[in-house]
Tab-separated table of N, CA, C and O in Angstrom:
chain	number	residue	atom	x	y	z
F	1104	MET	N	145.375	100.193	17.121
F	1104	MET	CA	145.653	101.267	17.908
F	1104	MET	C	145.253	100.938	19.368
F	1104	MET	O	143.993	100.734	19.619
F	1105	GLU	N	146.092	101.038	20.248
F	1105	GLU	CA	145.691	100.863	21.759
F	1105	GLU	C	145.111	102.055	22.269
F	1105	GLU	O	145.349	103.212	21.806
F	1106	ASP	N	144.215	101.898	23.229
F	1106	ASP	CA	143.438	103.059	23.667
F	1106	ASP	C	144.511	103.981	24.421
F	1106	ASP	O	145.342	103.448	25.171
F	1107	ILE	N	144.246	105.276	24.238
F	1107	ILE	CA	145.113	106.324	24.814
F	1107	ILE	C	144.293	107.029	25.855
F	1107	ILE	O	143.288	107.614	25.553
F	1108	ILE	N	144.708	106.934	27.136
F	1108	ILE	CA	144.024	107.638	28.152
F	1108	ILE	C	144.366	109.164	28.164
F	1108	ILE	O	145.561	109.499	28.159
F	1109	ILE	N	143.394	109.896	28.020
F	1109	ILE	CA	143.444	111.439	27.925
F	1109	ILE	C	143.474	112.065	29.280
F	1109	ILE	O	144.204	113.008	29.645
F	1110	GLY	N	142.575	111.491	30.120
F	1110	GLY	CA	142.422	112.096	31.404
F	1110	GLY	C	141.548	111.374	32.314
F	1110	GLY	O	140.820	110.316	31.959
F	1111	GLU	N	141.569	111.668	33.641
F	1111	GLU	CA	140.803	110.828	34.640
F	1111	GLU	C	140.245	111.764	35.710
F	1111	GLU	O	140.874	112.873	35.945
F	1112	ILE	N	139.102	111.533	36.259
F	1112	ILE	CA	138.489	112.230	37.282
F	1112	ILE	C	138.185	111.110	38.398
F	1112	ILE	O	137.405	110.184	38.173
F	1113	LYS	N	138.625	111.425	39.522
F	1113	LYS	CA	138.472	110.577	40.728
F	1113	LYS	C	136.959	110.772	41.125
F	1113	LYS	O	136.486	111.931	41.520
F	1114	LYS	N	136.242	109.634	41.425
F	1114	LYS	CA	134.796	109.779	41.919
F	1114	LYS	C	134.908	109.545	43.460
F	1114	LYS	O	134.227	110.352	44.122
F	1115	ASN	N	135.663	108.481	43.735
F	1115	ASN	CA	135.787	108.232	45.153
F	1115	ASN	C	137.041	107.216	45.318
F	1115	ASN	O	137.787	107.026	44.281
F	1116	ARG	N	137.265	106.562	46.443
F	1116	ARG	CA	138.469	105.814	46.595
F	1116	ARG	C	138.575	104.677	45.730
F	1116	ARG	O	139.660	104.157	45.301
F	1117	GLY	N	137.394	104.071	45.257
F	1117	GLY	CA	137.469	102.880	44.591
F	1117	GLY	C	136.889	102.980	43.061
F	1117	GLY	O	136.739	102.159	42.326
F	1118	GLU	N	136.605	104.287	42.630
F	1118	GLU	CA	136.037	104.498	41.282
F	1118	GLU	C	136.757	105.754	40.775
F	1118	GLU	O	136.991	106.726	41.393
F	1119	LYS	N	136.798	105.800	39.419
F	1119	LYS	CA	137.276	106.951	38.745
F	1119	LYS	C	136.599	106.830	37.307
F	1119	LYS	O	136.111	105.857	36.843
F	1120	ILE	N	136.449	108.112	36.703
F	1120	ILE	CA	136.022	108.236	35.323
F	1120	ILE	C	137.248	108.329	34.388
F	1120	ILE	O	138.096	109.289	34.647
F	1121	VAL	N	137.287	107.558	33.448
F	1121	VAL	CA	138.511	107.607	32.512
F	1121	VAL	C	138.016	108.102	31.097
F	1121	VAL	O	137.053	107.634	30.513
F	1122	PHE	N	138.703	109.118	30.521
F	1122	PHE	CA	138.409	109.589	29.218
F	1122	PHE	C	139.580	108.999	28.273
F	1122	PHE	O	140.739	109.331	28.666
F	1123	SER	N	139.206	108.411	27.221
F	1123	SER	CA	140.278	107.811	26.379
F	1123	SER	C	139.861	107.902	24.938
F	1123	SER	O	138.636	108.144	24.564
F	1124	LEU	N	140.951	107.704	24.102
F	1124	LEU	CA	140.726	107.857	22.633
F	1124	LEU	C	141.042	106.341	22.102
F	1124	LEU	O	142.084	105.882	22.628
F	1125	GLY	N	140.233	105.909	21.406
F	1125	GLY	CA	140.578	104.477	20.830
F	1125	GLY	C	139.920	104.322	19.390
F	1125	GLY	O	139.703	105.282	18.795
F	1126	GLU	N	140.027	103.026	19.057
F	1126	GLU	CA	139.423	102.778	17.632
F	1126	GLU	C	138.553	101.526	17.763
F	1126	GLU	O	138.824	100.690	18.526
F	1127	PHE	N	137.550	101.488	16.967
F	1127	PHE	CA	136.760	100.303	16.914
F	1127	PHE	C	136.192	100.194	15.364
F	1127	PHE	O	135.868	101.111	14.746
F	1128	LYS	N	136.591	99.085	14.809
F	1128	LYS	CA	136.387	98.700	13.416
F	1128	LYS	C	137.004	99.843	12.528
F	1128	LYS	O	136.364	100.249	11.581
F	1129	GLY	N	138.196	100.229	12.839
F	1129	GLY	CA	138.915	101.126	12.013
F	1129	GLY	C	138.532	102.556	12.189
F	1129	GLY	O	139.031	103.405	11.468
F	1130	LYS	N	137.577	102.899	12.982
F	1130	LYS	CA	137.001	104.237	13.202
F	1130	LYS	C	137.488	104.719	14.673
F	1130	LYS	O	137.320	103.980	15.681
F	1131	LYS	N	137.959	105.950	14.790
F	1131	LYS	CA	138.311	106.598	16.084
F	1131	LYS	C	137.004	106.788	16.742
F	1131	LYS	O	135.975	107.247	16.358
F	1132	ARG	N	137.182	106.523	18.161
F	1132	ARG	CA	136.067	106.815	18.994
F	1132	ARG	C	136.675	107.322	20.398
F	1132	ARG	O	137.740	107.175	20.771
F	1133	ILE	N	135.742	108.028	20.935
F	1133	ILE	CA	136.030	108.660	22.411
F	1133	ILE	C	135.222	107.881	23.435
F	1133	ILE	O	134.144	107.606	23.250
F	1134	ASP	N	135.903	107.368	24.320
F	1134	ASP	CA	135.255	106.436	25.423
F	1134	ASP	C	135.373	107.224	26.765
F	1134	ASP	O	136.436	107.764	27.161
F	1135	ILE	N	134.175	107.329	27.460
F	1135	ILE	CA	134.065	107.925	28.756
F	1135	ILE	C	133.545	107.012	29.650
F	1135	ILE	O	132.369	106.593	29.535
F	1136	ARG	N	134.274	106.482	30.546
F	1136	ARG	CA	133.887	105.216	31.312
F	1136	ARG	C	134.283	105.264	32.766
F	1136	ARG	O	135.321	105.772	33.059
F	1137	THR	N	133.357	104.646	33.657
F	1137	THR	CA	133.642	104.414	35.054
F	1137	THR	C	134.498	103.204	35.075
F	1137	THR	O	134.141	102.217	34.570
F	1138	TYR	N	135.622	103.352	35.913
F	1138	TYR	CA	136.471	102.183	36.268
F	1138	TYR	C	136.291	101.918	37.727
F	1138	TYR	O	136.165	102.895	38.538
F	1139	PHE	N	136.537	100.684	38.226
F	1139	PHE	CA	136.695	100.526	39.595
F	1139	PHE	C	137.977	99.644	39.986
F	1139	PHE	O	138.497	99.014	39.167
F	1140	LEU	N	138.363	99.718	41.276
F	1140	LEU	CA	139.571	99.057	41.656
F	1140	LEU	C	139.208	97.642	41.971
F	1140	LEU	O	138.336	97.267	42.555
F	1141	GLY	N	140.013	96.889	41.282
F	1141	GLY	CA	139.861	95.368	41.354
F	1141	GLY	C	139.644	94.797	42.853
F	1141	GLY	O	140.300	95.415	43.720
F	1142	ASP	N	139.033	93.715	43.025
F	1142	ASP	CA	138.729	93.107	44.373
F	1142	ASP	C	139.992	92.247	44.813
F	1142	ASP	O	139.955	91.688	45.809
F	1143	GLU	N	140.979	91.985	43.985
F	1143	GLU	CA	142.104	91.038	44.219
F	1143	GLU	C	142.736	91.612	45.445
F	1143	GLU	O	142.808	92.845	45.606
F	1144	GLU	N	143.410	90.668	46.244
F	1144	GLU	CA	143.956	91.154	47.350
F	1144	GLU	C	145.231	92.053	46.940
F	1144	GLU	O	145.986	91.647	46.096
F	1145	ASP	N	145.335	93.166	47.580
F	1145	ASP	CA	146.479	94.186	47.298
F	1145	ASP	C	146.493	94.565	45.803
F	1145	ASP	O	147.472	94.885	45.285
F	1146	SER	N	145.331	94.571	45.326
F	1146	SER	CA	145.134	95.022	43.769
F	1146	SER	C	145.316	96.467	43.539
F	1146	SER	O	144.746	97.250	44.385
F	1147	GLU	N	146.025	96.745	42.522
F	1147	GLU	CA	146.086	98.150	42.043
F	1147	GLU	C	145.646	98.156	40.591
F	1147	GLU	O	146.020	99.096	39.906
F	1148	VAL	N	144.772	97.167	40.270
F	1148	VAL	CA	144.441	97.145	38.779
F	1148	VAL	C	143.126	97.735	38.652
F	1148	VAL	O	142.080	97.279	39.390
F	1149	TRP	N	142.874	98.755	37.913
F	1149	TRP	CA	141.570	99.380	37.541
F	1149	TRP	C	140.891	98.593	36.430
F	1149	TRP	O	141.636	98.337	35.437
F	1150	LYS	N	139.701	98.344	36.568
F	1150	LYS	CA	138.869	97.574	35.567
F	1150	LYS	C	137.636	98.429	35.056
F	1150	LYS	O	137.001	99.157	35.884
F	1151	PRO	N	137.325	98.437	33.794
F	1151	PRO	CA	136.263	99.172	33.290
F	1151	PRO	C	134.817	98.504	33.708
F	1151	PRO	O	134.781	97.382	33.775
F	1152	THR	N	133.942	99.387	33.824
F	1152	THR	CA	132.574	98.839	34.074
F	1152	THR	C	131.788	99.164	32.751
F	1152	THR	O	132.213	99.611	31.738
F	1153	LYS	N	130.526	98.772	32.830
F	1153	LYS	CA	129.567	98.991	31.653
F	1153	LYS	C	129.036	100.485	31.643
F	1153	LYS	O	128.348	100.790	30.754
F	1154	LYS	N	129.300	101.145	32.773
F	1154	LYS	CA	128.810	102.576	32.906
F	1154	LYS	C	129.686	103.392	32.163
F	1154	LYS	O	130.830	103.665	32.514
F	1155	GLY	N	129.133	103.864	31.029
F	1155	GLY	CA	129.957	104.695	30.266
F	1155	GLY	C	129.401	104.948	28.837
F	1155	GLY	O	128.416	104.356	28.525
F	1156	VAL	N	130.047	105.702	28.077
F	1156	VAL	CA	129.577	105.929	26.702
F	1156	VAL	C	130.870	105.940	25.761
F	1156	VAL	O	131.883	106.151	26.040
F	1157	ASN	N	130.534	105.484	24.480
F	1157	ASN	CA	131.535	105.405	23.519
F	1157	ASN	C	130.953	106.262	22.248
F	1157	ASN	O	129.911	105.957	21.804
F	1158	ILE	N	131.633	107.277	21.936
F	1158	ILE	CA	131.127	108.382	21.101
F	1158	ILE	C	132.006	108.324	19.883
F	1158	ILE	O	133.282	108.421	19.814
F	1159	SER	N	131.273	108.400	18.597
F	1159	SER	CA	131.997	108.563	17.349
F	1159	SER	C	132.430	110.060	17.287
F	1159	SER	O	132.058	110.876	18.055
F	1160	LEU	N	133.413	110.348	16.369
F	1160	LEU	CA	133.849	111.676	16.125
F	1160	LEU	C	132.731	112.702	15.654
F	1160	LEU	O	132.756	113.796	16.041
F	1161	ASP	N	131.758	112.169	14.859
F	1161	ASP	CA	130.619	113.052	14.485
F	1161	ASP	C	129.888	113.401	15.836
F	1161	ASP	O	129.395	114.544	16.036
F	1162	GLN	N	129.654	112.276	16.724
F	1162	GLN	CA	128.815	112.600	17.913
F	1162	GLN	C	129.659	113.467	18.967
F	1162	GLN	O	129.125	114.204	19.678
F	1163	TRP	N	131.026	113.379	18.914
F	1163	TRP	CA	131.924	114.205	19.688
F	1163	TRP	C	131.575	115.792	19.421
F	1163	TRP	O	131.609	116.538	20.412
F	1164	GLN	N	131.466	116.128	18.191
F	1164	GLN	CA	131.140	117.562	17.914
F	1164	GLN	C	129.891	118.024	18.451
F	1164	GLN	O	129.730	119.087	19.081
F	1165	GLU	N	128.773	117.040	18.516
F	1165	GLU	CA	127.557	117.405	19.005
F	1165	GLU	C	127.663	117.454	20.599
F	1165	GLU	O	127.073	118.385	21.212
F	1166	PHE	N	128.505	116.623	21.186
F	1166	PHE	CA	128.764	116.510	22.656
F	1166	PHE	C	129.284	117.812	23.146
F	1166	PHE	O	128.913	118.379	24.136
F	1167	LYS	N	130.402	118.267	22.378
F	1167	LYS	CA	130.981	119.429	22.711
F	1167	LYS	C	130.010	120.766	22.671
F	1167	LYS	O	130.041	121.556	23.663
F	1168	GLU	N	129.091	120.709	21.730
F	1168	GLU	CA	128.173	121.792	21.627
F	1168	GLU	C	127.197	121.786	22.933
F	1168	GLU	O	126.835	122.805	23.416
F	1169	ILE	N	126.838	120.666	23.300
F	1169	ILE	CA	125.904	120.521	24.494
F	1169	ILE	C	126.719	120.912	25.588
F	1169	ILE	O	126.088	121.634	26.577
F	1170	LEU	N	128.179	120.589	25.781
F	1170	LEU	CA	128.901	121.146	26.985
F	1170	LEU	C	128.846	122.536	27.023
F	1170	LEU	O	128.694	123.057	28.058
F	1171	HIS	N	128.981	123.239	25.767
F	1171	HIS	CA	128.961	124.671	25.827
F	1171	HIS	C	127.698	125.225	26.328
F	1171	HIS	O	127.618	126.237	27.060
F	1172	LYS	N	126.578	124.544	25.928
F	1172	LYS	CA	125.138	125.021	26.273
F	1172	LYS	C	125.062	124.924	27.917
F	1172	LYS	O	124.446	125.732	28.677
F	1173	ILE	N	125.672	123.742	28.471
F	1173	ILE	CA	125.600	123.627	29.903
F	1173	ILE	C	126.473	124.740	30.622
F	1173	ILE	O	125.963	125.255	31.534
F	1174	ASP	N	127.677	125.032	30.122
F	1174	ASP	CA	128.537	126.060	30.623
F	1174	ASP	C	127.672	127.513	30.649
F	1174	ASP	O	127.668	128.127	31.679
F	1175	ASP	N	127.033	127.741	29.392
F	1175	ASP	CA	126.332	128.999	29.356
F	1175	ASP	C	125.254	128.993	30.409
F	1175	ASP	O	124.869	130.028	30.953
F	1176	SER	N	124.418	127.804	30.537
F	1176	SER	CA	123.336	127.786	31.555
F	1176	SER	C	123.828	128.043	32.960
F	1176	SER	O	123.104	128.661	33.722
F	1177	LEU	N	125.067	127.521	33.235
F	1177	LEU	CA	125.590	127.586	34.593
F	1177	LEU	C	126.053	128.889	34.863
F	1177	LEU	O	125.951	129.524	35.966
F	1178	GLU	N	126.349	129.726	33.844
F	1178	GLU	CA	127.007	131.071	34.008
F	1178	GLU	C	125.786	132.041	34.159
F	1178	GLU	O	125.975	133.165	34.615
F	1179	SER	N	124.510	131.774	33.754
F	1179	SER	CA	123.422	132.667	33.778
F	1179	SER	C	122.683	132.514	34.918
F	1179	SER	O	122.802	131.757	35.819
């Protein structure tokens, strides 16, 4: 299975955060990673950095619960 990009958030002109769904050793994973614009002349190629996380589906459920807690904290 090739990684499927679900969404992106632009950080600045040369960086973005990419949310993707992929597979590793036969198990689905969610990857949230910073990408940078390549240094090649006239490059439009985005390259992944080591800055990011790769989350299993079990961890994804926990991650979503934490996001809900963050939302609740921001609203109070």
